[in-house]
Structure formats: C-alpha cells, structure tokens
PDB file of C-alpha atoms in Angstrom:
ATOM      1  CA  MET A 143     108.514  98.178 128.382  1.00 39.00           C
ATOM      2  CA  GLY A 144     109.848  98.093 131.906  1.00 40.00           C
ATOM      3  CA  ILE A 145     107.219  97.148 134.454  1.00 40.00           C
ATOM      4  CA  HIS A 146     103.988  95.712 133.014  1.00 41.00           C
ATOM      5  CA  THR A 147     100.527  95.960 134.509  1.00 48.00           C
ATOM      6  CA  ALA A 148      97.016  95.274 133.307  1.00 65.00           C
ATOM      7  CA  LEU A 149      96.402  99.010 132.832  1.00 80.00           C
ATOM      8  CA  GLN A 150      99.008  99.835 130.243  1.00 90.00           C
ATOM      9  CA  LEU A 151      98.806 101.780 127.006  1.00 94.00           C
ATOM     10  CA  ASP A 152     100.984 101.041 123.974  1.00 94.00           C
ATOM     11  CA  ILE A 153     103.221 104.091 123.579  1.00 94.00           C
ATOM     12  CA  MET A 154     104.381 103.019 120.113  1.00 94.00           C
ATOM     13  CA  ILE A 155     101.019 103.411 118.353  1.00 94.00           C
ATOM     14  CA  PRO A 156      98.711 106.413 117.856  1.00 94.00           C
ATOM     15  CA  CYS A 157      95.495 106.692 119.864  1.00 95.00           C
ATOM     16  CA  SER A 158      93.126 103.834 119.078  1.00 95.00           C
ATOM     17  CA  ARG A 159      89.483 103.085 119.795  1.00 96.00           C
ATOM     18  CA  GLU A 160      90.422 100.027 121.884  1.00 95.00           C
ATOM     19  CA  GLU A 161      92.697 102.065 124.126  1.00 95.00           C
ATOM     20  CA  ALA A 162      90.132 104.858 124.332  1.00 95.00           C
ATOM     21  CA  ILE A 163      87.632 102.302 125.640  1.00 95.00           C
ATOM     22  CA  LEU A 164      90.241 101.025 128.123  1.00 94.00           C
ATOM     23  CA  VAL A 165      90.814 104.591 129.349  1.00 95.00           C
ATOM     24  CA  LEU A 166      87.073 105.275 129.573  1.00 94.00           C
ATOM     25  CA  ARG A 167      86.477 102.108 131.586  1.00 94.00           C
ATOM     26  CA  ASN A 168      89.408 102.650 133.940  1.00 93.00           C
ATOM     27  CA  HIS A 169      90.190 106.366 133.922  1.00 90.00           C
ATOM     28  CA  ASP A 170      89.786 106.614 137.676  1.00 89.00           C
ATOM     29  CA  LYS A 171      92.348 103.829 138.237  1.00 93.00           C
ATOM     30  CA  TYR A 172      95.053 105.099 135.897  1.00 92.00           C
ATOM     31  CA  LEU A 173      96.504 107.814 138.122  1.00 88.00           C
ATOM     32  CA  LYS A 174      96.913 105.373 141.006  1.00 90.00           C
ATOM     33  CA  THR A 175      98.471 102.844 138.639  1.00 92.00           C
ATOM     34  CA  PHE A 176     100.909 105.414 137.256  1.00 93.00           C
ATOM     35  CA  GLN A 177     101.981 106.404 140.767  1.00 91.00           C
ATOM     36  CA  ARG A 178     102.340 102.769 141.853  1.00 93.00           C
ATOM     37  CA  ARG A 179     104.441 101.987 138.772  1.00 92.00           C
ATOM     38  CA  ARG A 180     106.619 105.073 139.360  1.00 91.00           C
ATOM     39  CA  ASP A 181     107.198 103.943 142.949  1.00 90.00           C
ATOM     40  CA  LEU A 182     108.164 100.446 141.702  1.00 88.00           C
ATOM     41  CA  ILE A 183     110.629 101.932 139.235  1.00 88.00           C
ATOM     42  CA  TYR A 184     112.290 104.035 141.930  1.00 84.00           C
ATOM     43  CA  SER A 185     112.381 101.163 144.403  1.00 83.00           C
ATOM     44  CA  ALA A 186     114.179  99.030 141.805  1.00 79.00           C
ATOM     45  CA  GLN A 187     116.945 101.625 141.527  1.00 77.00           C
ATOM     46  CA  LEU A 188     120.145 100.341 143.117  1.00 65.00           C
ATOM     47  CA  SER A 189     122.066 102.667 145.343  1.00 65.00           C
ATOM     48  CA  ILE A 190     125.832 102.838 144.907  1.00 60.00           C
ATOM     49  CA  ASP A 191     126.165 101.101 148.289  1.00 66.00           C
ATOM     50  CA  GLU A 192     124.032  98.187 147.057  1.00 72.00           C
ATOM     51  CA  ALA A 193     126.114  97.983 143.893  1.00 68.00           C
ATOM     52  CA  ILE A 194     129.359  97.880 145.880  1.00 67.00           C
ATOM     53  CA  GLU A 195     127.911  95.252 148.218  1.00 72.00           C
ATOM     54  CA  SER A 196     126.835  93.169 145.224  1.00 71.00           C
ATOM     55  CA  SER A 197     130.294  93.524 143.730  1.00 68.00           C
ATOM     56  CA  VAL A 198     132.025  92.419 146.923  1.00 67.00           C
ATOM     57  CA  MET A 199     129.656  89.447 147.309  1.00 71.00           C
ATOM     58  CA  ARG A 200     130.237  88.450 143.686  1.00 69.00           C
ATOM     59  CA  ARG A 201     133.997  88.757 144.132  1.00 64.00           C
ATOM     60  CA  ASN A 202     133.930  86.675 147.325  1.00 61.00           C
ATOM     61  CA  LEU A 203     131.882  83.944 145.655  1.00 55.00           C
ATOM     62  CA  TYR A 204     134.255  83.926 142.687  1.00 57.00           C
ATOM     63  CA  SER A 205     137.279  83.764 144.961  1.00 57.00           C
ATOM     64  CA  GLU A 206     135.794  80.827 146.893  1.00 52.00           C
ATOM     65  CA  ALA A 207     134.936  78.996 143.679  1.00 51.00           C
ATOM     66  CA  SER A 208     138.427  79.408 142.309  1.00 53.00           C
ATOM     67  CA  ALA A 209     140.250  78.729 145.598  1.00 52.00           C
ATOM     68  CA  GLY A 210     143.260  76.530 145.119  1.00 52.00           C
ATOM     69  CA  ARG A 211     143.755  77.625 141.524  1.00 51.00           C
ATOM     70  CA  LYS A 212     146.488  80.059 140.732  1.00 51.00           C
ATOM     71  CA  ARG A 213     145.350  83.084 138.887  1.00 51.00           C
ATOM     72  CA  TYR A 214     146.416  86.617 138.400  1.00 50.00           C
ATOM     73  CA  ARG A 215     144.879  88.775 141.125  1.00 56.00           C
ATOM     74  CA  LYS A 216     143.798  92.315 140.363  1.00 66.00           C
ATOM     75  CA  ASP A 217     143.401  94.982 142.964  1.00 73.00           C
ATOM     76  CA  ALA A 218     140.238  93.819 144.770  1.00 71.00           C
ATOM     77  CA  VAL A 219     139.118  97.319 145.778  1.00 72.00           C
ATOM     78  CA  TYR A 220     139.546  98.708 142.278  1.00 75.00           C
ATOM     79  CA  GLU A 221     137.765  95.701 140.773  1.00 74.00           C
ATOM     80  CA  ALA A 222     134.827  96.037 143.185  1.00 71.00           C
ATOM     81  CA  PHE A 223     134.573  99.782 142.588  1.00 74.00           C
ATOM     82  CA  ALA A 224     134.723  99.413 138.787  1.00 77.00           C
ATOM     83  CA  TYR A 225     132.048  96.717 138.859  1.00 77.00           C
ATOM     84  CA  ALA A 226     129.873  98.833 141.158  1.00 76.00           C
ATOM     85  CA  GLU A 227     130.231 101.860 138.883  1.00 79.00           C
ATOM     86  CA  ASN A 228     129.204  99.814 135.834  1.00 81.00           C
ATOM     87  CA  LEU A 229     126.289  98.249 137.672  1.00 79.00           C
ATOM     88  CA  ALA A 230     125.089 101.635 138.938  1.00 79.00           C
ATOM     89  CA  ALA A 231     125.409 103.181 135.452  1.00 83.00           C
ATOM     90  CA  ASP A 232     123.436 100.328 133.850  1.00 86.00           C
ATOM     91  CA  ASN A 233     120.808 100.597 136.567  1.00 83.00           C
ATOM     92  CA  LYS A 234     120.545 104.361 136.036  1.00 85.00           C
ATOM     93  CA  LYS A 235     120.023 103.856 132.285  1.00 90.00           C
ATOM     94  CA  GLN A 236     117.231 101.370 132.998  1.00 89.00           C
ATOM     95  CA  LEU A 237     115.651 103.787 135.491  1.00 89.00           C
ATOM     96  CA  ILE A 238     115.672 106.618 132.961  1.00 92.00           C
ATOM     97  CA  ARG A 239     114.280 104.375 130.214  1.00 93.00           C
ATOM     98  CA  SER A 240     111.472 103.101 132.464  1.00 92.00           C
ATOM     99  CA  LEU A 241     110.575 106.647 133.530  1.00 94.00           C
ATOM    100  CA  GLU A 242     110.585 107.836 129.892  1.00 95.00           C
ATOM    101  CA  GLU A 243     108.231 104.996 128.927  1.00 95.00           C
ATOM    102  CA  LEU A 244     105.923 105.781 131.834  1.00 95.00           C
ATOM    103  CA  ASN A 245     105.992 109.469 130.920  1.00 96.00           C
ATOM    104  CA  LEU A 246     104.940 108.678 127.339  1.00 96.00           C
ATOM    105  CA  GLU A 247     102.150 106.464 128.606  1.00 96.00           C
ATOM    106  CA  GLU A 248     100.924 109.260 130.875  1.00 96.00           C
ATOM    107  CA  GLN A 249     101.044 111.667 127.917  1.00 97.00           C
ATOM    108  CA  LYS A 250      98.878 109.282 125.912  1.00 97.00           C
ATOM    109  CA  PHE A 251      96.413 108.877 128.789  1.00 97.00           C
ATOM    110  CA  PHE A 252      96.086 112.640 129.235  1.00 96.00           C
ATOM    111  CA  SER A 253      95.735 113.074 125.479  1.00 97.00           C
ATOM    112  CA  PHE A 254      92.678 110.799 125.645  1.00 97.00           C
ATOM    113  CA  MET A 255      91.303 112.746 128.597  1.00 96.00           C
ATOM    114  CA  ARG A 256      91.837 116.126 126.885  1.00 97.00           C
ATOM    115  CA  ALA A 257      90.193 114.785 123.721  1.00 97.00           C
ATOM    116  CA  LEU A 258      87.226 113.576 125.779  1.00 96.00           C
ATOM    117  CA  GLY A 259      86.933 117.096 127.203  1.00 96.00           C
ATOM    118  CA  THR A 260      86.657 118.572 123.699  1.00 97.00           C
ATOM    119  CA  LEU A 261      83.500 116.575 122.951  1.00 97.00           C
ATOM    120  CA  PRO A 262      80.070 118.083 123.579  1.00 97.00           C
ATOM    121  CA  PRO A 263      78.762 117.174 127.060  1.00 96.00           C
ATOM    122  CA  MET A 264      76.085 114.802 125.704  1.00 95.00           C
ATOM    123  CA  GLU A 265      78.706 112.835 123.766  1.00 96.00           C
ATOM    124  CA  GLN A 266      80.953 112.651 126.831  1.00 96.00           C
ATOM    125  CA  GLU A 267      78.044 111.360 128.895  1.00 95.00           C
ATOM    126  CA  PHE A 268      77.116 108.840 126.197  1.00 96.00           C
ATOM    127  CA  LEU A 269      80.626 107.328 126.238  1.00 96.00           C
ATOM    128  CA  LEU A 270      80.748 107.304 130.023  1.00 95.00           C
ATOM    129  CA  ASP A 271      77.286 105.711 130.260  1.00 95.00           C
ATOM    130  CA  ARG A 272      78.229 103.026 127.781  1.00 95.00           C
ATOM    131  CA  TYR A 273      81.793 102.184 128.849  1.00 94.00           C
ATOM    132  CA  TYR A 274      82.300 103.415 132.410  1.00 94.00           C
ATOM    133  CA  ARG A 275      78.899 103.277 134.040  1.00 94.00           C
ATOM    134  CA  LYS A 276      77.966 100.278 131.872  1.00 90.00           C
ATOM    135  CA  LEU A 277      74.294 101.121 131.634  1.00 93.00           C
ATOM    136  CA  SER A 278      72.140  98.650 129.762  1.00 91.00           C
ATOM    137  CA  PRO A 279      71.616  99.313 126.046  1.00 90.00           C
ATOM    138  CA  GLU A 280      67.935  99.985 126.715  1.00 89.00           C
ATOM    139  CA  GLU A 281      68.737 102.611 129.378  1.00 91.00           C
ATOM    140  CA  ILE A 282      71.235 104.368 127.132  1.00 92.00           C
ATOM    141  CA  TYR A 283      68.789 104.313 124.201  1.00 90.00           C
ATOM    142  CA  ARG A 284      66.034 105.759 126.375  1.00 88.00           C
ATOM    143  CA  ASN A 285      68.366 108.446 127.831  1.00 88.00           C
ATOM    144  CA  TYR A 286      69.590 109.652 124.437  1.00 87.00           C
ATOM    145  CA  THR A 287      66.534 109.253 122.242  1.00 84.00           C
ATOM    146  CA  GLY A 288      63.845 110.028 124.789  1.00 81.00           C
ATOM    147  CA  SER A 289      61.817 107.010 123.711  1.00 79.00           C
ATOM    148  CA  GLU A 290      61.445 103.409 124.703  1.00 76.00           C
ATOM    149  CA  ALA A 291      63.179 100.779 122.605  1.00 65.00           C
ATOM    150  CA  SER A 292      60.359  99.263 120.598  1.00 65.00           C
ATOM    151  CA  SER A 293      62.102  97.916 117.534  1.00 60.00           C
ATOM    152  CA  GLY A 294      64.178  95.218 119.226  1.00 66.00           C
ATOM    153  CA  ALA A 295      67.617  94.639 120.648  1.00 69.00           C
ATOM    154  CA  LEU A 296      69.324  94.472 117.257  1.00 74.00           C
ATOM    155  CA  ASN A 297      68.190  98.004 116.326  1.00 83.00           C
ATOM    156  CA  ILE A 298      69.174  99.333 119.746  1.00 88.00           C
ATOM    157  CA  ARG A 299      72.641  97.807 119.421  1.00 88.00           C
ATOM    158  CA  LYS A 300      72.978  99.214 115.881  1.00 90.00           C
ATOM    159  CA  TYR A 301      71.966 102.690 117.090  1.00 89.00           C
ATOM    160  CA  LEU A 302      74.469 102.545 119.979  1.00 93.00           C
ATOM    161  CA  ASP A 303      77.274 101.220 117.790  1.00 94.00           C
ATOM    162  CA  ASN A 304      76.703 103.871 115.096  1.00 95.00           C
ATOM    163  CA  ARG A 305      76.563 106.673 117.633  1.00 95.00           C
ATOM    164  CA  ALA A 306      79.677 105.393 119.432  1.00 96.00           C
ATOM    165  CA  ALA A 307      81.565 105.077 116.113  1.00 96.00           C
ATOM    166  CA  SER A 308      80.741 108.682 115.245  1.00 96.00           C
ATOM    167  CA  ILE A 309      81.826 109.954 118.673  1.00 97.00           C
ATOM    168  CA  PHE A 310      85.035 107.906 118.591  1.00 97.00           C
ATOM    169  CA  ARG A 311      85.965 109.421 115.218  1.00 97.00           C
ATOM    170  CA  HIS A 312      85.811 112.875 116.827  1.00 97.00           C
ATOM    171  CA  LEU A 313      87.602 111.672 119.953  1.00 97.00           C
ATOM    172  CA  LEU A 314      90.475 110.110 118.022  1.00 97.00           C
ATOM    173  CA  GLU A 315      90.805 113.183 115.777  1.00 97.00           C
ATOM    174  CA  ALA A 316      91.161 115.327 118.901  1.00 97.00           C
ATOM    175  CA  CYS A 317      93.682 112.960 120.499  1.00 96.00           C
ATOM    176  CA  ASP A 318      97.045 114.701 120.022  1.00 95.00           C
ATOM    177  CA  TYR A 319      99.407 111.933 121.209  1.00 97.00           C
ATOM    178  CA  LYS A 320     102.259 111.255 118.788  1.00 95.00           C
ATOM    179  CA  PRO A 321     104.228 108.026 119.294  1.00 95.00           C
ATOM    180  CA  PRO A 322     108.015 108.348 119.488  1.00 93.00           C
ATOM    181  CA  GLU A 323     109.840 107.805 116.203  1.00 88.00           C
ATOM    182  CA  LYS A 324     112.196 105.288 117.761  1.00 76.00           C
ATOM    183  CA  THR A 325     112.087 102.840 120.611  1.00 63.00           C
ATOM    184  CA  VAL A 326     112.488 104.474 123.992  1.00 55.00           C
TER     185      VAL A 326
END
C-alpha cells in the first residue's frame, strides 16, 4: 500500500476478528487517520511546475557531469517537457492508486461499523466494554450476568471469550466488505 500507519486495515482480505477488534479499540481515531493519510497523499502529488523544475535540475546536473564530452544534444526544452510529462503522469497514477487503496480501507472500516450497528444493543455494549472501554473481566461479568464472579477468574474469562466469539460470528456475518479481486 501507499502510505502506512499503525491504524491500517488489510484491504486484500475479508473482515476478520483481529481487524474487528482493532476497529473497536480505535474507531474514534480512524476518521482522523483517514483524513491525515488523504492529506499526505495529496501533498505528495507533484505539480507540473515541480516536475518541470525537477527535469531542468536533472538536465543541468547531467550536463555538468558530462561537460567536456561530446555527445549528441537533443532539444533541451522538448527533453525537459517530455520528462516532466512522464513524471507527472507517473505521479498521477500513484496518487490514484493510493486514493483507491485508502477508499477500500474506508469501505472496510465502515463495513465493520455498519455490522456493529446491526447487533442488538447489549451485544454492541459488550464489545465496547471489553475492547474499547477495557473494563475489567469482573466488571463486564457483573454487568452482563447481574451476579458477582464467584467461580474464579478462569470461568469468568471462559464466559467472556465464549460470549465474544458468539457476537463476533454475527458481526463478521454482517460485515459486507468484499476484497478486490486483483491488486489495486
């Protein structure tokens, strides 16, 4: 992918539990990250003026390096313009590719969020308590069973893991993101 950050989803795979947990833990940060990455992509885009300037600088450096040697000289203006056009076209392709990748990642993120919204409110709250709010296992057990944890930490963890696994099955079934068939 183009620009990498810590908050990045793999656009080439279907929705997974690991990425769902990543989204749950960081859902409030994703929109800012997407905007920041979009801004970085646009700021990396060369203008035609920058491409021409780069071409002229490259040509001048080449001319200085080959000074004293006889060589066939092409039209300097045409050469600079052709180089600038190629550079701008390559840069535009990279811009479009980076934006397409970011768009797919945003689609996957919103697919997770829509799927979360299809769950019953208690299941949504359970996932948020466990992964976003990071309540203790005892607090979550008490909140969702209405009783104190008396049978030990292992049973609490087993209860939480079983309940989370069941909710994630529903979440991933509702996640409608489809990876692209080919590399972007």
